[in-house]
């Protein structure tokens, strides 16, 4: 103690999936925060990696001006709320596959997922069912029992379209308001409303998924989904509004 | 030294001790609608908590002479709230003293990377010091409405689940 008895260590407020607690029974280690690439911006981002479950979690931080926590008998400045939610590792693998594709040839995965800046990327190679995951976004060859992969844009767009569809379904079940137009068009014919709405959902879902893929691929996906230019009235996805992450334009 | 320190920042892993997730005692959390610039101990139980009143329009308290209205907000289903603190590097070293691979007395589960130990000298440690299943959300004069950003953020885990769920094969 440095004499300042009021001074205390920084406290972080986290929301974690409940099953991490159960999975941690009898486990002394194996949960770790690591810095890996943000597949959208290419910058660094913090992830939680569970060695036992071999699962990757994304960390997002809720941050709004003028908030603080009271935590028991202490005050914590900033009022930050950290979320750890399961992350599809394929978004990260895709980042490396797209990068390696510039060479335009089939390569073994351990030559694709290499990163001097974020050396913890080797953890990705340990994930279970990696081959099944890669099947969604790559062409593969097997020579002498060794697998070689090559990024496939066609397969990736198909995979992303499925992602958009399941995100649309979740937006509907969660009653997320995807458009300011929803209320006003409700006065008019039913047909028009539902068509407009569906398009807005797809737009919104596309925006959410675009947070995990490079800009170029996001544009290709937009064309693939035949989305028109975004109307100005669309609210931004909750992840952008609420849980701020390192901005890509920073 | 400087340059190797920088490299270590990118390389380092912050280990979360699983045992602390099980042992964390429940904590009382309040999210205030103002910025208190310091992070330090505070006699919350002496001034704040005893002043909280139940009123028809939610909980009521005052802080620095301003009236606050609040309500209990539950942690979304399937999630648990934790308060975490970095551990002093010294503590980490004590616990994991000696060789990282071979001289560990504790039974080592299958190491993730035989050529590279899970925990390294330059790694850091973090532990949960408390847990919570709900917190009190406070607004100035009125309870934060349904459009409050923090409420939006709490719907994120259910959306994230859909975005990151595996898609069916063709």
Coordinates of C-alpha atoms in Angstrom, one line a residue:
Chain A
X1 CA 0.0 0.0 0.0
X2 CA 1.3 3.4 -0.9
X3 CA -0.4 5.2 2.0
X4 CA -3.3 6.4 -0.1
X5 CA -5.9 4.1 1.4
X6 CA -8.7 5.5 -0.7
X7 CA -7.0 4.7 -3.9
X8 CA -7.9 1.4 -5.4
X9 CA -7.4 -0.7 -8.4
X10 CA -9.4 0.0 -11.6
X11 CA -12.7 -2.0 -11.5
X12 CA -14.2 -3.3 -14.7
X13 CA -17.9 -4.1 -14.9
X14 CA -18.5 -7.1 -17.2
X15 CA -21.4 -9.2 -18.5
X16 CA -20.3 -12.8 -19.2
X17 CA -22.2 -15.8 -20.5
X18 CA -23.4 -17.8 -17.5
X19 CA -22.0 -21.1 -18.8
X20 CA -18.4 -19.7 -18.4
X21 CA -19.0 -20.0 -14.7
X22 CA -20.1 -23.7 -15.0
X23 CA -17.4 -24.5 -17.5
X24 CA -14.8 -23.2 -15.1
X25 CA -15.5 -25.8 -12.5
X26 CA -12.3 -27.7 -11.6
X27 CA -10.5 -25.4 -14.0
X28 CA -7.6 -23.3 -12.7
X29 CA -6.7 -21.5 -15.9
X30 CA -7.7 -21.3 -19.5
X31 CA -9.7 -18.1 -19.8
X32 CA -7.7 -15.2 -21.2
X33 CA -8.1 -11.8 -22.8
X34 CA -6.0 -11.5 -25.9
X35 CA -5.5 -8.8 -28.5
X36 CA -6.5 -10.0 -32.0
X37 CA -7.3 -8.2 -35.2
X38 CA -10.6 -6.5 -35.7
X39 CA -11.7 -8.1 -39.0
X40 CA -13.4 -4.9 -40.1
X41 CA -10.9 -2.2 -39.3
X42 CA -7.7 -4.3 -39.3
X43 CA -6.8 -2.7 -36.0
X44 CA -6.4 -4.4 -32.6
X45 CA -9.4 -5.5 -30.5
X46 CA -9.7 -7.4 -27.3
X47 CA -11.2 -10.8 -27.3
X48 CA -11.8 -13.4 -24.6
X49 CA -10.6 -16.9 -25.4
X50 CA -11.7 -20.0 -23.6
X51 CA -9.0 -22.7 -23.9
X52 CA -11.2 -25.4 -22.5
X53 CA -14.3 -24.7 -24.5
X54 CA -12.2 -23.6 -27.4
X55 CA -14.4 -20.7 -27.9
X56 CA -13.9 -17.1 -28.9
X57 CA -15.8 -14.2 -27.3
X58 CA -15.9 -10.6 -28.6
X59 CA -15.7 -7.8 -26.1
X60 CA -17.8 -4.7 -26.7
X61 CA -17.9 -1.7 -24.4
X62 CA -21.0 0.4 -23.6
X63 CA -19.8 3.9 -23.1
X64 CA -21.9 7.0 -22.8
X65 CA -21.0 10.5 -21.5
X66 CA -21.8 11.4 -17.9
X67 CA -22.0 8.0 -16.2
X68 CA -20.3 6.4 -13.2
X69 CA -20.7 3.3 -11.1
X70 CA -21.2 2.9 -7.5
X71 CA -19.9 -0.6 -6.8
X72 CA -20.4 -1.6 -3.2
X73 CA -18.4 1.0 -1.1
X74 CA -16.6 2.5 -4.0
X75 CA -17.1 4.8 -7.0
X76 CA -15.8 3.9 -10.5
X77 CA -15.5 6.7 -13.0
X78 CA -16.7 6.3 -16.6
X79 CA -19.7 4.0 -16.2
X80 CA -18.4 1.5 -18.7
X81 CA -20.2 -1.8 -19.2
X82 CA -18.3 -4.5 -21.0
X83 CA -20.1 -7.3 -22.9
X84 CA -18.5 -10.7 -23.7
X85 CA -20.5 -12.4 -26.4
X86 CA -19.7 -15.5 -28.5
X87 CA -17.9 -14.6 -31.7
X88 CA -17.9 -16.6 -35.0
X89 CA -14.2 -17.2 -35.5
X90 CA -14.8 -17.4 -39.2
X91 CA -14.9 -13.6 -39.4
X92 CA -11.3 -13.5 -38.1
X93 CA -10.2 -16.4 -40.3
X94 CA -11.8 -14.6 -43.3
X95 CA -9.6 -11.5 -42.6
X96 CA -6.5 -13.7 -43.1
X97 CA -7.9 -15.6 -46.0
X98 CA -8.8 -12.4 -47.9
X99 CA -5.3 -11.1 -47.2
X100 CA -3.6 -14.2 -48.4
X101 CA -5.8 -14.3 -51.5
X102 CA -3.7 -11.6 -53.0
X103 CA -1.2 -14.3 -53.8
X104 CA -4.0 -16.2 -55.5
X105 CA -3.0 -19.8 -54.6
X106 CA -3.9 -22.7 -52.4
X107 CA -2.1 -22.5 -49.0
X108 CA -2.0 -24.5 -45.8
X109 CA -3.8 -22.7 -43.0
X110 CA -0.8 -22.2 -40.8
X111 CA 0.7 -20.1 -43.6
X112 CA -2.4 -18.1 -44.0
X113 CA -3.1 -17.2 -40.4
X114 CA 0.2 -15.4 -39.6
X115 CA 0.4 -12.0 -38.0
X116 CA 3.5 -10.2 -36.7
X117 CA 1.3 -7.6 -35.0
X118 CA -1.1 -9.9 -33.3
X119 CA 0.8 -13.1 -32.7
X120 CA -2.0 -14.6 -30.6
X121 CA -3.8 -15.3 -33.8
X122 CA -2.2 -18.8 -33.6
X123 CA -5.0 -19.6 -31.1
X124 CA -7.4 -19.5 -34.0
X125 CA -5.7 -22.6 -35.5
X126 CA -6.6 -24.6 -32.4
X127 CA -10.4 -24.1 -32.8
X128 CA -12.4 -27.3 -33.2
X129 CA -14.2 -28.1 -36.5
X130 CA -12.0 -25.6 -38.3
X131 CA -12.3 -27.5 -41.5
X132 CA -16.1 -27.4 -41.3
X133 CA -16.0 -23.7 -40.7
X134 CA -13.6 -23.0 -43.6
X135 CA -15.8 -25.0 -45.9
X136 CA -18.2 -22.0 -46.0
X137 CA -15.7 -19.5 -47.4
X138 CA -12.9 -21.4 -49.2
X139 CA -12.1 -23.9 -51.9
X140 CA -9.8 -26.6 -50.7
X141 CA -7.4 -29.2 -52.0
X142 CA -5.9 -32.1 -50.2
X143 CA -2.4 -33.2 -51.2
X144 CA -0.5 -35.8 -49.2
X145 CA -3.0 -35.6 -46.3
X146 CA -2.4 -31.9 -46.0
X147 CA -5.2 -29.4 -46.6
X148 CA -4.7 -26.4 -48.7
X149 CA -7.2 -23.5 -48.8
X150 CA -8.1 -20.6 -51.1
X151 CA -10.5 -17.8 -50.4
X152 CA -13.7 -18.0 -52.5
X153 CA -15.7 -14.8 -52.8
X154 CA -18.7 -16.6 -54.2
X155 CA -19.0 -19.0 -51.3
X156 CA -18.3 -16.2 -48.8
X157 CA -21.2 -14.1 -50.2
X158 CA -23.5 -17.1 -49.9
X159 CA -22.4 -17.6 -46.4
X160 CA -22.9 -14.0 -45.5
X161 CA -26.3 -14.0 -47.1
X162 CA -27.3 -16.7 -44.6
X163 CA -25.8 -14.7 -41.8
X164 CA -28.0 -11.7 -42.9
X165 CA -31.1 -13.9 -42.9
X166 CA -30.6 -15.3 -39.4
X167 CA -29.8 -11.8 -38.2
X168 CA -33.1 -10.5 -39.7
X169 CA -34.9 -13.2 -37.9
X170 CA -33.3 -12.1 -34.6
X171 CA -34.1 -8.5 -35.3
X172 CA -37.8 -9.5 -35.7
X173 CA -38.0 -11.6 -32.6
X174 CA -36.3 -8.8 -30.6
X175 CA -38.6 -6.2 -32.0
X176 CA -35.7 -3.9 -33.0
X177 CA -37.0 -0.8 -34.6
X178 CA -35.1 -0.8 -37.9
X179 CA -36.7 2.1 -39.5
X180 CA -38.2 5.5 -38.7
X181 CA -40.6 4.8 -41.6
X182 CA -42.3 1.9 -39.9
X183 CA -44.7 4.0 -37.9
X184 CA -45.5 6.5 -40.6
X185 CA -46.1 4.0 -43.4
X186 CA -48.4 2.0 -41.1
X187 CA -51.1 4.4 -42.1
X188 CA -51.0 3.2 -45.7
X189 CA -51.7 -0.1 -47.4
X190 CA -50.6 -3.2 -45.6
X191 CA -48.7 -4.6 -48.6
X192 CA -46.5 -1.6 -49.0
X193 CA -45.6 -1.6 -45.3
X194 CA -44.5 -5.2 -45.1
X195 CA -42.4 -4.9 -48.2
X196 CA -40.7 -1.7 -47.0
X197 CA -40.1 -3.2 -43.7
X198 CA -38.5 -6.4 -45.0
X199 CA -36.0 -4.4 -46.9
X200 CA -35.2 -2.2 -43.9
X201 CA -34.5 -5.4 -41.8
X202 CA -32.1 -6.6 -44.5
X203 CA -30.4 -3.3 -44.6
X204 CA -30.0 -3.1 -40.9
X205 CA -28.7 -6.7 -40.7
X206 CA -26.3 -5.9 -43.5
X207 CA -25.0 -3.0 -41.4
X208 CA -24.5 -5.3 -38.3
X209 CA -22.6 -7.9 -40.3
X210 CA -20.5 -5.2 -42.0
X211 CA -18.9 -4.5 -38.6
X212 CA -17.1 -7.9 -39.0
X213 CA -16.0 -7.8 -42.6
X214 CA -13.7 -5.5 -44.7
X215 CA -15.4 -2.6 -46.4
X216 CA -14.8 -4.0 -49.8
X217 CA -16.6 -7.2 -48.9
X218 CA -19.4 -5.2 -47.3
X219 CA -20.0 -3.4 -50.6
X220 CA -20.0 -6.6 -52.5
X221 CA -22.5 -8.1 -50.1
X222 CA -24.7 -5.0 -50.6
X223 CA -24.8 -5.6 -54.3
X224 CA -25.3 -9.3 -53.9
X225 CA -28.3 -8.6 -51.7
X226 CA -29.5 -6.1 -54.2
X227 CA -29.8 -3.4 -51.6
X228 CA -30.5 0.1 -52.8
X229 CA -28.5 3.1 -51.5
X230 CA -29.3 3.5 -47.8
X231 CA -32.0 6.1 -47.0
X232 CA -30.9 8.8 -44.7
X233 CA -33.5 8.1 -42.1
X234 CA -32.2 4.7 -41.0
X235 CA -31.1 4.6 -37.4
X236 CA -27.7 3.0 -36.9
X237 CA -27.5 -0.5 -35.4
X238 CA -27.5 -0.8 -31.7
X239 CA -23.9 -2.0 -31.6
X240 CA -22.8 1.3 -33.1
X241 CA -25.0 3.4 -31.0
X242 CA -24.6 1.7 -27.7
X243 CA -21.5 -0.4 -27.6
X244 CA -18.7 1.7 -29.0
X245 CA -15.7 0.0 -30.3
X246 CA -12.5 1.4 -31.7
X247 CA -13.8 3.4 -34.7
X248 CA -12.6 2.2 -38.1
X249 CA -12.0 5.8 -39.2
X250 CA -9.8 6.6 -36.3
Chain B
X1 CA 13.8 -2.2 -23.2
X2 CA 11.2 0.1 -24.6
X3 CA 10.8 -1.7 -27.8
X4 CA 10.5 -5.1 -26.2
X5 CA 7.9 -3.7 -23.8
X6 CA 5.9 -2.6 -26.7
X7 CA 6.0 -6.0 -28.3
X8 CA 4.9 -7.5 -25.0
X9 CA 1.8 -5.4 -25.0
X10 CA 0.7 -6.9 -28.2
X11 CA 1.8 -10.4 -27.2
X12 CA 0.6 -10.5 -23.7
X13 CA -2.5 -12.3 -22.4
X14 CA -4.5 -11.2 -19.5
X15 CA -5.6 -14.4 -17.7
X16 CA -9.0 -14.4 -16.0
X17 CA -8.9 -16.8 -13.1
X18 CA -11.9 -19.1 -13.5
X19 CA -12.1 -19.8 -9.8
X20 CA -12.9 -16.2 -9.1
X21 CA -16.0 -16.5 -11.3
X22 CA -17.4 -19.1 -8.9
X23 CA -16.4 -17.4 -5.6
X24 CA -17.5 -13.8 -6.4
X25 CA -19.8 -12.5 -3.7
X26 CA -22.9 -10.5 -4.8
X27 CA -22.3 -6.7 -5.1
X28 CA -24.7 -3.8 -5.2
X29 CA -24.2 -1.7 -8.3
X30 CA -25.7 1.7 -9.2
X31 CA -25.3 3.4 -12.6
X32 CA -25.3 7.1 -12.0
X33 CA -26.3 9.8 -14.6
X34 CA -23.2 11.8 -13.9
X35 CA -19.5 11.6 -14.1
X36 CA -17.6 11.3 -10.8
X37 CA -14.0 11.9 -11.9
X38 CA -12.3 9.8 -9.2
X39 CA -12.3 6.0 -9.0
X40 CA -11.8 5.2 -5.3
X41 CA -13.5 4.0 -2.2
X42 CA -16.6 5.9 -1.2
X43 CA -19.0 5.6 1.8
X44 CA -22.0 4.6 -0.4
X45 CA -23.6 2.8 2.5
X46 CA -23.4 5.9 4.7
X47 CA -24.8 8.6 2.4
X48 CA -26.4 7.1 -0.7
X49 CA -28.1 3.7 0.0
X50 CA -29.9 4.8 3.2
X51 CA -31.4 7.8 1.4
X52 CA -33.1 5.7 -1.3
X53 CA -36.9 5.9 -1.1
X54 CA -39.5 3.9 -3.0
X55 CA -41.9 6.3 -4.7
X56 CA -44.9 5.8 -7.1
X57 CA -42.6 6.7 -10.0
X58 CA -39.7 4.4 -9.1
X59 CA -36.8 4.7 -6.7
X60 CA -35.8 8.1 -5.5
X61 CA -32.6 9.5 -4.1
X62 CA -30.5 12.6 -4.3
X63 CA -26.9 13.0 -5.1
X64 CA -25.0 16.3 -4.7
X65 CA -28.4 18.0 -4.2
X66 CA -29.9 16.7 -7.5
X67 CA -32.9 14.5 -7.5
X68 CA -32.4 11.1 -9.1
X69 CA -35.1 8.6 -10.2
X70 CA -34.2 4.9 -10.8
X71 CA -35.2 1.4 -11.2
X72 CA -33.8 -2.1 -10.9
X73 CA -32.5 -3.4 -14.3
X74 CA -31.9 -7.1 -14.7
X75 CA -28.8 -8.6 -16.4
X76 CA -30.1 -10.2 -19.6
X77 CA -31.0 -13.9 -19.3
X78 CA -28.0 -16.3 -19.8
X79 CA -25.6 -13.7 -18.6
X80 CA -23.9 -12.9 -15.2
X81 CA -22.5 -9.6 -14.2
X82 CA -19.0 -9.5 -12.7
X83 CA -16.8 -6.8 -11.3
X84 CA -13.2 -7.5 -12.2
X85 CA -9.9 -6.2 -11.0
X86 CA -6.4 -6.5 -12.3
X87 CA -4.1 -8.4 -9.9
X88 CA -0.8 -7.0 -9.0
X89 CA 1.9 -8.7 -11.1
X90 CA 3.6 -9.8 -8.0
X91 CA 0.7 -11.9 -6.9
X92 CA 0.6 -13.6 -10.3
X93 CA 4.2 -14.4 -10.1
X94 CA 3.9 -15.9 -6.6
X95 CA 1.1 -18.2 -7.7
X96 CA 2.9 -19.4 -10.8
X97 CA 6.4 -19.2 -9.6
X98 CA 9.0 -21.5 -11.0
X99 CA 9.0 -22.9 -14.5
X100 CA 5.9 -22.3 -16.4
X101 CA 5.7 -25.7 -18.0
X102 CA 7.5 -28.3 -16.0
X103 CA 7.8 -27.2 -12.4
X104 CA 4.1 -26.5 -11.9
X105 CA 2.8 -28.4 -8.9
X106 CA -0.8 -28.0 -10.0
X107 CA -2.0 -30.5 -12.5
X108 CA -1.7 -29.0 -15.9
X109 CA -4.6 -29.6 -18.2
X110 CA -3.6 -30.3 -21.8
X111 CA -1.5 -27.3 -22.7
X112 CA -2.8 -25.5 -25.7
X113 CA 0.6 -25.1 -27.4
X114 CA 3.4 -27.4 -26.2
X115 CA 6.0 -25.2 -27.7
X116 CA 4.5 -22.1 -26.0
X117 CA 3.2 -22.2 -22.5
X118 CA -0.3 -20.9 -21.8
X119 CA 1.1 -18.5 -19.3
X120 CA 4.2 -16.5 -19.8
X121 CA 6.4 -14.3 -17.7
X122 CA 5.1 -11.1 -19.1
X123 CA 1.4 -12.1 -18.9
X124 CA -1.0 -10.4 -16.5
X125 CA -3.9 -11.6 -14.4
X126 CA -7.4 -10.4 -13.6
X127 CA -10.0 -11.8 -11.3
X128 CA -13.6 -11.3 -10.5
X129 CA -14.1 -9.6 -7.1
X130 CA -17.9 -9.5 -7.1
X131 CA -20.9 -10.6 -9.1
X132 CA -24.4 -9.2 -9.8
X133 CA -27.7 -10.2 -11.4
X134 CA -29.2 -6.7 -11.5
X135 CA -28.2 -3.1 -11.0
X136 CA -29.9 0.1 -10.3
X137 CA -30.2 2.5 -13.3
X138 CA -30.5 6.1 -12.3
X139 CA -31.7 9.1 -14.3
X140 CA -31.7 12.8 -13.5
X141 CA -35.3 13.8 -12.4
X142 CA -36.8 10.9 -14.4
X143 CA -36.2 7.2 -14.9
X144 CA -34.2 6.6 -18.1
X145 CA -36.8 5.8 -20.8
X146 CA -37.0 2.8 -23.1
X147 CA -34.8 4.6 -25.7
X148 CA -31.9 5.0 -23.2
X149 CA -28.7 3.8 -24.7
X150 CA -27.9 1.4 -21.9
X151 CA -31.2 -0.4 -22.4
X152 CA -30.3 -0.7 -26.1
X153 CA -26.9 -2.1 -25.2
X154 CA -28.5 -4.8 -23.0
X155 CA -30.3 -6.2 -26.1
X156 CA -26.9 -6.6 -27.8
X157 CA -26.2 -10.2 -26.5
X158 CA -29.3 -11.6 -28.2
X159 CA -28.5 -10.0 -31.5
X160 CA -24.9 -11.0 -31.3
X161 CA -26.0 -14.6 -30.8
X162 CA -27.8 -14.5 -34.1
X163 CA -25.0 -12.8 -36.0
X164 CA -22.4 -15.3 -34.7
X165 CA -24.4 -18.5 -34.8
X166 CA -23.2 -21.1 -37.2
X167 CA -25.2 -21.1 -40.5
X168 CA -26.6 -24.4 -41.9
X169 CA -24.7 -26.1 -44.7
X170 CA -26.4 -26.2 -48.1

